[in-house]
mmCIF file of C-alpha atoms and ligand atoms in Angstrom:
data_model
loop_
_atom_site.group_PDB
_atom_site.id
_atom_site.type_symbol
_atom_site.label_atom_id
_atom_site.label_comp_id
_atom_site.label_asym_id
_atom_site.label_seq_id
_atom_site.Cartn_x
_atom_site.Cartn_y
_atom_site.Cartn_z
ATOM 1 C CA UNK R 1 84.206 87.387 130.547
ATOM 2 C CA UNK R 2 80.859 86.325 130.515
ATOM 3 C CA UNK R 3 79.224 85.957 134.441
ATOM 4 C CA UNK R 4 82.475 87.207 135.877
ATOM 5 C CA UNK R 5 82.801 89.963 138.355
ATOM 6 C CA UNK R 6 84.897 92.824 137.261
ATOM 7 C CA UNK R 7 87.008 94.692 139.985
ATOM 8 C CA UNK R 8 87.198 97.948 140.959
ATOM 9 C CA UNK R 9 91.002 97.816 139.927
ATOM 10 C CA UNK R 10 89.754 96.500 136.362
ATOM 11 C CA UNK R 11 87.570 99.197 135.520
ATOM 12 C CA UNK R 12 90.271 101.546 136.782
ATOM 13 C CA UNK R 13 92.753 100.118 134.428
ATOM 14 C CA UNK R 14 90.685 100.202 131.589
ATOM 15 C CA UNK R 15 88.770 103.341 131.891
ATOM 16 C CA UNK R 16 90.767 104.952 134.482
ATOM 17 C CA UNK R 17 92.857 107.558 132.422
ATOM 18 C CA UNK R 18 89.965 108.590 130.687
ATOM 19 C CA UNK R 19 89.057 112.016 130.737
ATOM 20 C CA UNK R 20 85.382 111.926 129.710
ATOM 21 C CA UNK R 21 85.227 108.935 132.119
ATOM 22 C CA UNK R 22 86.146 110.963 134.829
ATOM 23 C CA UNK R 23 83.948 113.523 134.146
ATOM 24 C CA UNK R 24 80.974 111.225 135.522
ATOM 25 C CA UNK R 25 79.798 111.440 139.231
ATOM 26 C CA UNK R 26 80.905 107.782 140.665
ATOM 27 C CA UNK R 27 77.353 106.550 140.303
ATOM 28 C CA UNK R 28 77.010 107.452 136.865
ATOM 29 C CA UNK R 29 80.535 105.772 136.962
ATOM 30 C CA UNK R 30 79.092 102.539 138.287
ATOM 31 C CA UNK R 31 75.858 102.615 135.555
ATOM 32 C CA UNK R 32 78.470 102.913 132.949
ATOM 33 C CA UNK R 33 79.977 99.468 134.458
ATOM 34 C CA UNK R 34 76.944 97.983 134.299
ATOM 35 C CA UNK R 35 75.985 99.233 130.722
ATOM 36 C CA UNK R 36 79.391 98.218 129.559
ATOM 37 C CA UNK R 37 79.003 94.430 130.984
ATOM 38 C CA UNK R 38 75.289 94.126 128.954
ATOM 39 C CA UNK R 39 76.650 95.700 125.634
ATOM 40 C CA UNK R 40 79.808 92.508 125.950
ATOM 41 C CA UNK R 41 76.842 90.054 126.517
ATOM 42 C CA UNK R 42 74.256 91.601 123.744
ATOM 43 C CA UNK R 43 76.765 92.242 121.223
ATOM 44 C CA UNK R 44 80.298 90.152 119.765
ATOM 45 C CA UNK R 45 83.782 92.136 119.360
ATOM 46 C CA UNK R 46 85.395 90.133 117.094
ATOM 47 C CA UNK R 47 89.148 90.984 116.452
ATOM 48 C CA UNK R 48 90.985 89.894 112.697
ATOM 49 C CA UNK R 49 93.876 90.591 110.934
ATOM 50 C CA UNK R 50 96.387 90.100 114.072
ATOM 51 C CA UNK R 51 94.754 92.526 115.756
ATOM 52 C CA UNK R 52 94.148 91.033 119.855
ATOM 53 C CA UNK R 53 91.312 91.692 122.315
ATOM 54 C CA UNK R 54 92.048 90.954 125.927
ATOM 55 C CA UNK R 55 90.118 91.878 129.097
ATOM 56 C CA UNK R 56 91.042 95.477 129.996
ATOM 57 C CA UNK R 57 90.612 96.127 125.949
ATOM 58 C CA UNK R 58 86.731 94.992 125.545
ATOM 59 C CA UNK R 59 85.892 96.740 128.509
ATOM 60 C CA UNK R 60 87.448 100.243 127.357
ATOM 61 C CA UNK R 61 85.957 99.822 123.858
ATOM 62 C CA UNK R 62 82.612 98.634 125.659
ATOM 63 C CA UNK R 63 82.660 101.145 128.086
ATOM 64 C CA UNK R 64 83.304 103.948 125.035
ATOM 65 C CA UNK R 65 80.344 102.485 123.466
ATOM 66 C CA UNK R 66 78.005 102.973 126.148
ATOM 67 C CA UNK R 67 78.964 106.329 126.862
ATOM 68 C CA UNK R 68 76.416 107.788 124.441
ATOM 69 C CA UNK R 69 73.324 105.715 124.944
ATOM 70 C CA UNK R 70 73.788 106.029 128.765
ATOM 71 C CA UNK R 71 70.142 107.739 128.864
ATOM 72 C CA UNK R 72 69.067 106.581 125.834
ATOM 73 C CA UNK R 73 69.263 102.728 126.260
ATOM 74 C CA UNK R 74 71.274 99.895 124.475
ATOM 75 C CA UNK R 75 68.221 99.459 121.828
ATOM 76 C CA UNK R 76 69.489 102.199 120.221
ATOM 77 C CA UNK R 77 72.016 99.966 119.026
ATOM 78 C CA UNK R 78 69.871 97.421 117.979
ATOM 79 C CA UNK R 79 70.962 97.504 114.194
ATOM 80 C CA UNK R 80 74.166 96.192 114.830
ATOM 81 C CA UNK R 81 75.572 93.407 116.156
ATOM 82 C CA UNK R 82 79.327 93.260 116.059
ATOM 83 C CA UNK R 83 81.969 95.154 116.229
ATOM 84 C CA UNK R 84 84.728 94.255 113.932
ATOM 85 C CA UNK R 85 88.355 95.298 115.516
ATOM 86 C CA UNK R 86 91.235 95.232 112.695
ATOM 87 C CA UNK R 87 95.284 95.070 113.264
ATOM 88 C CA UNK R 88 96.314 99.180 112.033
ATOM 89 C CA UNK R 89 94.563 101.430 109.729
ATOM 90 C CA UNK R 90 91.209 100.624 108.551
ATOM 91 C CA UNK R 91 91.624 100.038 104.302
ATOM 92 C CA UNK R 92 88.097 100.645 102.338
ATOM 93 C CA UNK R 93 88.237 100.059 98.748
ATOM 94 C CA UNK R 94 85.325 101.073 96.439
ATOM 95 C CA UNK R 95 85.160 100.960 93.021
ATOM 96 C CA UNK R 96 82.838 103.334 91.150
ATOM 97 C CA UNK R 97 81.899 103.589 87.419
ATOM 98 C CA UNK R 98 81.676 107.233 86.168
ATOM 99 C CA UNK R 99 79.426 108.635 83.504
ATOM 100 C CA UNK R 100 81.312 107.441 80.498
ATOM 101 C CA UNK R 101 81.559 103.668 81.668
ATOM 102 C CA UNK R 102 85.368 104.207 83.214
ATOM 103 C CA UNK R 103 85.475 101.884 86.433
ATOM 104 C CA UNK R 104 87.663 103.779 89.131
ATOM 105 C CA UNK R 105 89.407 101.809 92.061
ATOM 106 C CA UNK R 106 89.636 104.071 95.075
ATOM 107 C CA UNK R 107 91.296 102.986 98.470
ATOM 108 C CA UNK R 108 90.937 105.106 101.319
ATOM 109 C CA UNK R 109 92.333 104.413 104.633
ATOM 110 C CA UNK R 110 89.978 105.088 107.254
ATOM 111 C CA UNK R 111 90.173 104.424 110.616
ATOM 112 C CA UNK R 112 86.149 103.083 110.973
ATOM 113 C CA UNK R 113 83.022 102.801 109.310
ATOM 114 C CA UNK R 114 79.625 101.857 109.810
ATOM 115 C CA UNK R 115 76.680 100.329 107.624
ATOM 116 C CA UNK R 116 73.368 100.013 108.213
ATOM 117 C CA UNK R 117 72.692 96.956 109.134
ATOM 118 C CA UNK R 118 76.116 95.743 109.478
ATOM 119 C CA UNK R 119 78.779 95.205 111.525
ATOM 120 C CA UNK R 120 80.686 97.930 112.929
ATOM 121 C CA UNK R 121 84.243 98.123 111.892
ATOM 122 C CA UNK R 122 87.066 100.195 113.902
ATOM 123 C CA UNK R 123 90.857 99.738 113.829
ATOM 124 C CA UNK R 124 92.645 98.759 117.048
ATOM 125 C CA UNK R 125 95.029 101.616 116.301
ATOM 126 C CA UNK R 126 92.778 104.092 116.568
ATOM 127 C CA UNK R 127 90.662 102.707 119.128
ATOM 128 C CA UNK R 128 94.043 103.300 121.244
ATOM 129 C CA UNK R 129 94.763 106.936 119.291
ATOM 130 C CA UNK R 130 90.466 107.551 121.271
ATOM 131 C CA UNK R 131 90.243 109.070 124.254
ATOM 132 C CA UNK R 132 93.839 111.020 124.905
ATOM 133 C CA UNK R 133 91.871 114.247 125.423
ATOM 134 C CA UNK R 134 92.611 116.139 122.039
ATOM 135 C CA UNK R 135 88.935 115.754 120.928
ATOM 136 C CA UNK R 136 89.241 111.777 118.595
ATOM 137 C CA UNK R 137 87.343 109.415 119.880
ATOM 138 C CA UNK R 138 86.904 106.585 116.838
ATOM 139 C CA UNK R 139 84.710 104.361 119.079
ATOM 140 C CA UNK R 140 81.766 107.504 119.491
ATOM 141 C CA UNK R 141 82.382 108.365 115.772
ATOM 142 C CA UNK R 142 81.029 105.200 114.421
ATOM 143 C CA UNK R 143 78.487 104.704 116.728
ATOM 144 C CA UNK R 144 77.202 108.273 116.393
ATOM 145 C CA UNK R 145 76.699 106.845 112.594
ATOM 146 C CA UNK R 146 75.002 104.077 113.488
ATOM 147 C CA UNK R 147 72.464 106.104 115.656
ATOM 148 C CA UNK R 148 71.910 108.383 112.546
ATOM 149 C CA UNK R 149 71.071 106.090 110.620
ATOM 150 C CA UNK R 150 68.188 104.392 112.624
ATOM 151 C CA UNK R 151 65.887 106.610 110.984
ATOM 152 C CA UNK R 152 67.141 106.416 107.222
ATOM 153 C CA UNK R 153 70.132 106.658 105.870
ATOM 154 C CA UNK R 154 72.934 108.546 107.284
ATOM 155 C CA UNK R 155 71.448 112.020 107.008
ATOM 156 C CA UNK R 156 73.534 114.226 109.580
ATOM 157 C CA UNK R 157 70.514 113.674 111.910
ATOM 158 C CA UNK R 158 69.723 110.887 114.062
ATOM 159 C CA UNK R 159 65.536 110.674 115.219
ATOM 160 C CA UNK R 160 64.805 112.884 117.435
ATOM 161 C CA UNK R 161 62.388 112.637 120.597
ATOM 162 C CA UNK R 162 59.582 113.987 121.156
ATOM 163 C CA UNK R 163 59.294 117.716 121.795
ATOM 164 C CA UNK R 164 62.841 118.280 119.978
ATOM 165 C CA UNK R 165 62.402 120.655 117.098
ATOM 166 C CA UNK R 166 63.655 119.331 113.539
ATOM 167 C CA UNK R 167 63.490 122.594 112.273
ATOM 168 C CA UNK R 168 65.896 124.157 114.443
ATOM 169 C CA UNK R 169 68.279 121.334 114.432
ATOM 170 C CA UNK R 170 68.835 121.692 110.971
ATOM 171 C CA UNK R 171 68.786 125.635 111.062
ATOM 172 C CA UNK R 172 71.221 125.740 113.727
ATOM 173 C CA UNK R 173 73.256 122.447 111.965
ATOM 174 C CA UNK R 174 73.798 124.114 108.770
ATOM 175 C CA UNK R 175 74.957 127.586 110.585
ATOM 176 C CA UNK R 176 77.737 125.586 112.641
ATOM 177 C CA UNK R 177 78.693 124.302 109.101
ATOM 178 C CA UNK R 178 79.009 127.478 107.506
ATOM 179 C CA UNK R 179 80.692 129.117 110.378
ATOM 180 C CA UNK R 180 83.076 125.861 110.332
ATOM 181 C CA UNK R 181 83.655 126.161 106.587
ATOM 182 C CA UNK R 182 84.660 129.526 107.028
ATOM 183 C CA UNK R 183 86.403 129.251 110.273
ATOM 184 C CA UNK R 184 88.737 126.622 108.065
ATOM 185 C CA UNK R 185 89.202 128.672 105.540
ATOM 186 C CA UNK R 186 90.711 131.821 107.343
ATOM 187 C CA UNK R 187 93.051 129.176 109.183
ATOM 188 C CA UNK R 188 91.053 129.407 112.478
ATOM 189 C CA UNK R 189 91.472 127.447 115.206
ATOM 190 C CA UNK R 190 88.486 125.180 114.968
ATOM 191 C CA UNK R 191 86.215 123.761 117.254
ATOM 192 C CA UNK R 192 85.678 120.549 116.078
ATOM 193 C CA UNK R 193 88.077 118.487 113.082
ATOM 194 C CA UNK R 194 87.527 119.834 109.861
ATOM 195 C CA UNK R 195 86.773 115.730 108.410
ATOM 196 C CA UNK R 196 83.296 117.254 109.856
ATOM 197 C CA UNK R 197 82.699 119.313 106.449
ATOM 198 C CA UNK R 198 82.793 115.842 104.418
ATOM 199 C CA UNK R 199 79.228 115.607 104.459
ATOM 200 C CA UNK R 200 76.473 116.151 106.998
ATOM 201 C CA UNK R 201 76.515 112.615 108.209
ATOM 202 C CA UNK R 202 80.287 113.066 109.482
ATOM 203 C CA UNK R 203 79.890 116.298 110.577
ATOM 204 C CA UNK R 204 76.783 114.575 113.104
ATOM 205 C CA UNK R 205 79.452 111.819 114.036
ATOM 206 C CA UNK R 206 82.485 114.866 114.707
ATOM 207 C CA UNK R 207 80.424 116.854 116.601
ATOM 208 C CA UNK R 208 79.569 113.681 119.053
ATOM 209 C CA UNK R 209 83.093 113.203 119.682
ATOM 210 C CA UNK R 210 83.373 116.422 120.259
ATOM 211 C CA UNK R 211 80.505 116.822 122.379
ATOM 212 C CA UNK R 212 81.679 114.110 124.638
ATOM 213 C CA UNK R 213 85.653 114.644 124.578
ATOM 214 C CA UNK R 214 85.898 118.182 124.370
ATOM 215 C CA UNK R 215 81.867 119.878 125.476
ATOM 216 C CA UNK R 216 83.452 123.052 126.111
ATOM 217 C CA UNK R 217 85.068 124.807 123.062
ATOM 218 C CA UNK R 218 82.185 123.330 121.079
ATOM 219 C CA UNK R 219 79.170 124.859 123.834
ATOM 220 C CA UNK R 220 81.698 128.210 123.680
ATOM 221 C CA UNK R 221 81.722 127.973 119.599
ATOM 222 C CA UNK R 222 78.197 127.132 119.100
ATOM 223 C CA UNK R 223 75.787 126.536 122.256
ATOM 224 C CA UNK R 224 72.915 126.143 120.251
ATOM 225 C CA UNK R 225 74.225 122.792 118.306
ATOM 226 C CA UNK R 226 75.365 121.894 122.040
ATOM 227 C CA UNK R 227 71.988 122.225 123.296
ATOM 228 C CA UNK R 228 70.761 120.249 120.466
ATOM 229 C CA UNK R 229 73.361 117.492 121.092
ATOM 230 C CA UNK R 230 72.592 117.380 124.729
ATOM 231 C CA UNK R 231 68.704 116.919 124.222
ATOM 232 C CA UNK R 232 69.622 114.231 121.878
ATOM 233 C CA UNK R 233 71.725 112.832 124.105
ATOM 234 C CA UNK R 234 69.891 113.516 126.965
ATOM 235 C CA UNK R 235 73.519 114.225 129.167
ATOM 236 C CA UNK R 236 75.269 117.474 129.124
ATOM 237 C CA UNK R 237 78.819 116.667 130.720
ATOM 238 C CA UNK R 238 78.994 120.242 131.473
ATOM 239 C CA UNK R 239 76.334 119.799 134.310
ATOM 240 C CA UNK R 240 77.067 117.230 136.158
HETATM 241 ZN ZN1 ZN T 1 82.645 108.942 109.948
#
């Protein structure tokens, strides 16, 4: 779709049902567009295994992709390159040799995932499962990784600007995790998935969902994580 002109009635078809979408004010609306149309031109979406890109596809997953480095900029993105769509669940296998020289096979099924340096990899599936308001959003997840991991590896904390305080990110981090942990353990309704207590990256790339699908429970649950998120991200959907 290179140097064509997208309609109104495009943009409503692919973006038009969703929710965090139609949370922006119509210019805001209009700079996703535009952010959306660079990101096709900067980056490839390559689809495999069956899976089938049209039109009104690459602009949803494009315009999903933008979402979070509205105010920061598509060079946060500059480690990757492509995004990698694949026909139903996303299969990772890993082998892994333990302590006494046993080789383990392990196959997880996955629905994304992100290296540094490489291409980003999300099934079509669940790009389609993103955005139906219950919080999933597979599209932010992996690119949330991909932002932590400009810095180092994927710590649970992407770099941080200027005049943000480390210190209390990571104070405030780890006390959402222990409230979560607990919270999941009395059978409480939680704020965000409880895939975030894997490990501190995922719990960075669950709460950016979360921040963008569902900002209120998680500002009502912790605000201080929220204010942290929305510094980072330098939006808060909450004040429009
Ligand atoms: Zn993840």
């Amino acid at each position: 779709m290179r140097g064509l002109a997208i309609s109104a009635g495009q943009w409503h078809q692919a973006l038009g049902d969703w929710a965090v979408y139609r949370r922006y004010r119509p210019g805001q609306q209009q700079r996703i567009q535009e952010l959306a149309l660079r990101l096709l031109l900067r980056k490839h979406l390559v689809a495999v295994n069956g899976a089938e890109l049209d039109d009104r596809l690459r602009l949803r997953i494009a315009g999903m992709a933008v979402v979070p480095v509205l105010e920061l900029g598509l060079d946060w993105y500059e480690r990757w390159q492509t995004l990698i769509l694949y026909d139903g669940p996303f299969v990772a296998e890993h082998s892994w040799e333990d302590e006494f020289g046993i080789v383990h096979q392990e196959t997880s099924e996955r629905s994304g995932e992100a290296w540094e340096r490489g291409p980003v990899v999300l099934s079509l599936e669940d790009v389609w499962h993103s955005g139906q308001g219950d919080g999933y959003n597979v599209v932010i997840h992996e690119l949330a990784h991909t932002l932590d991991m400009r810095d180092a590896s994927a710590n649970g904390a992407p770099p941080l600007h200027a005049g943000m305080d480390a210190a209390a990110w990571q104070a405030d981090m780890q006390a959402a995790w222990d409230d979560l942990a607990r919270r999941a353990e009395l059978g409480e309704t939680l704020p965000v998935d409880e895939y975030a207590l894997e490990d501190p990256a995922e719990f960075f790339a669950v709460l950016s969902e979360t921040f963008f699908e569902q900002p209120e429970p998680l500002r009502a649950a912790w605000p201080a994580v929220y204010r942290h998120l929305a510094d980072f991200y330098r939006q808060d959907l909450l004040k429009p």
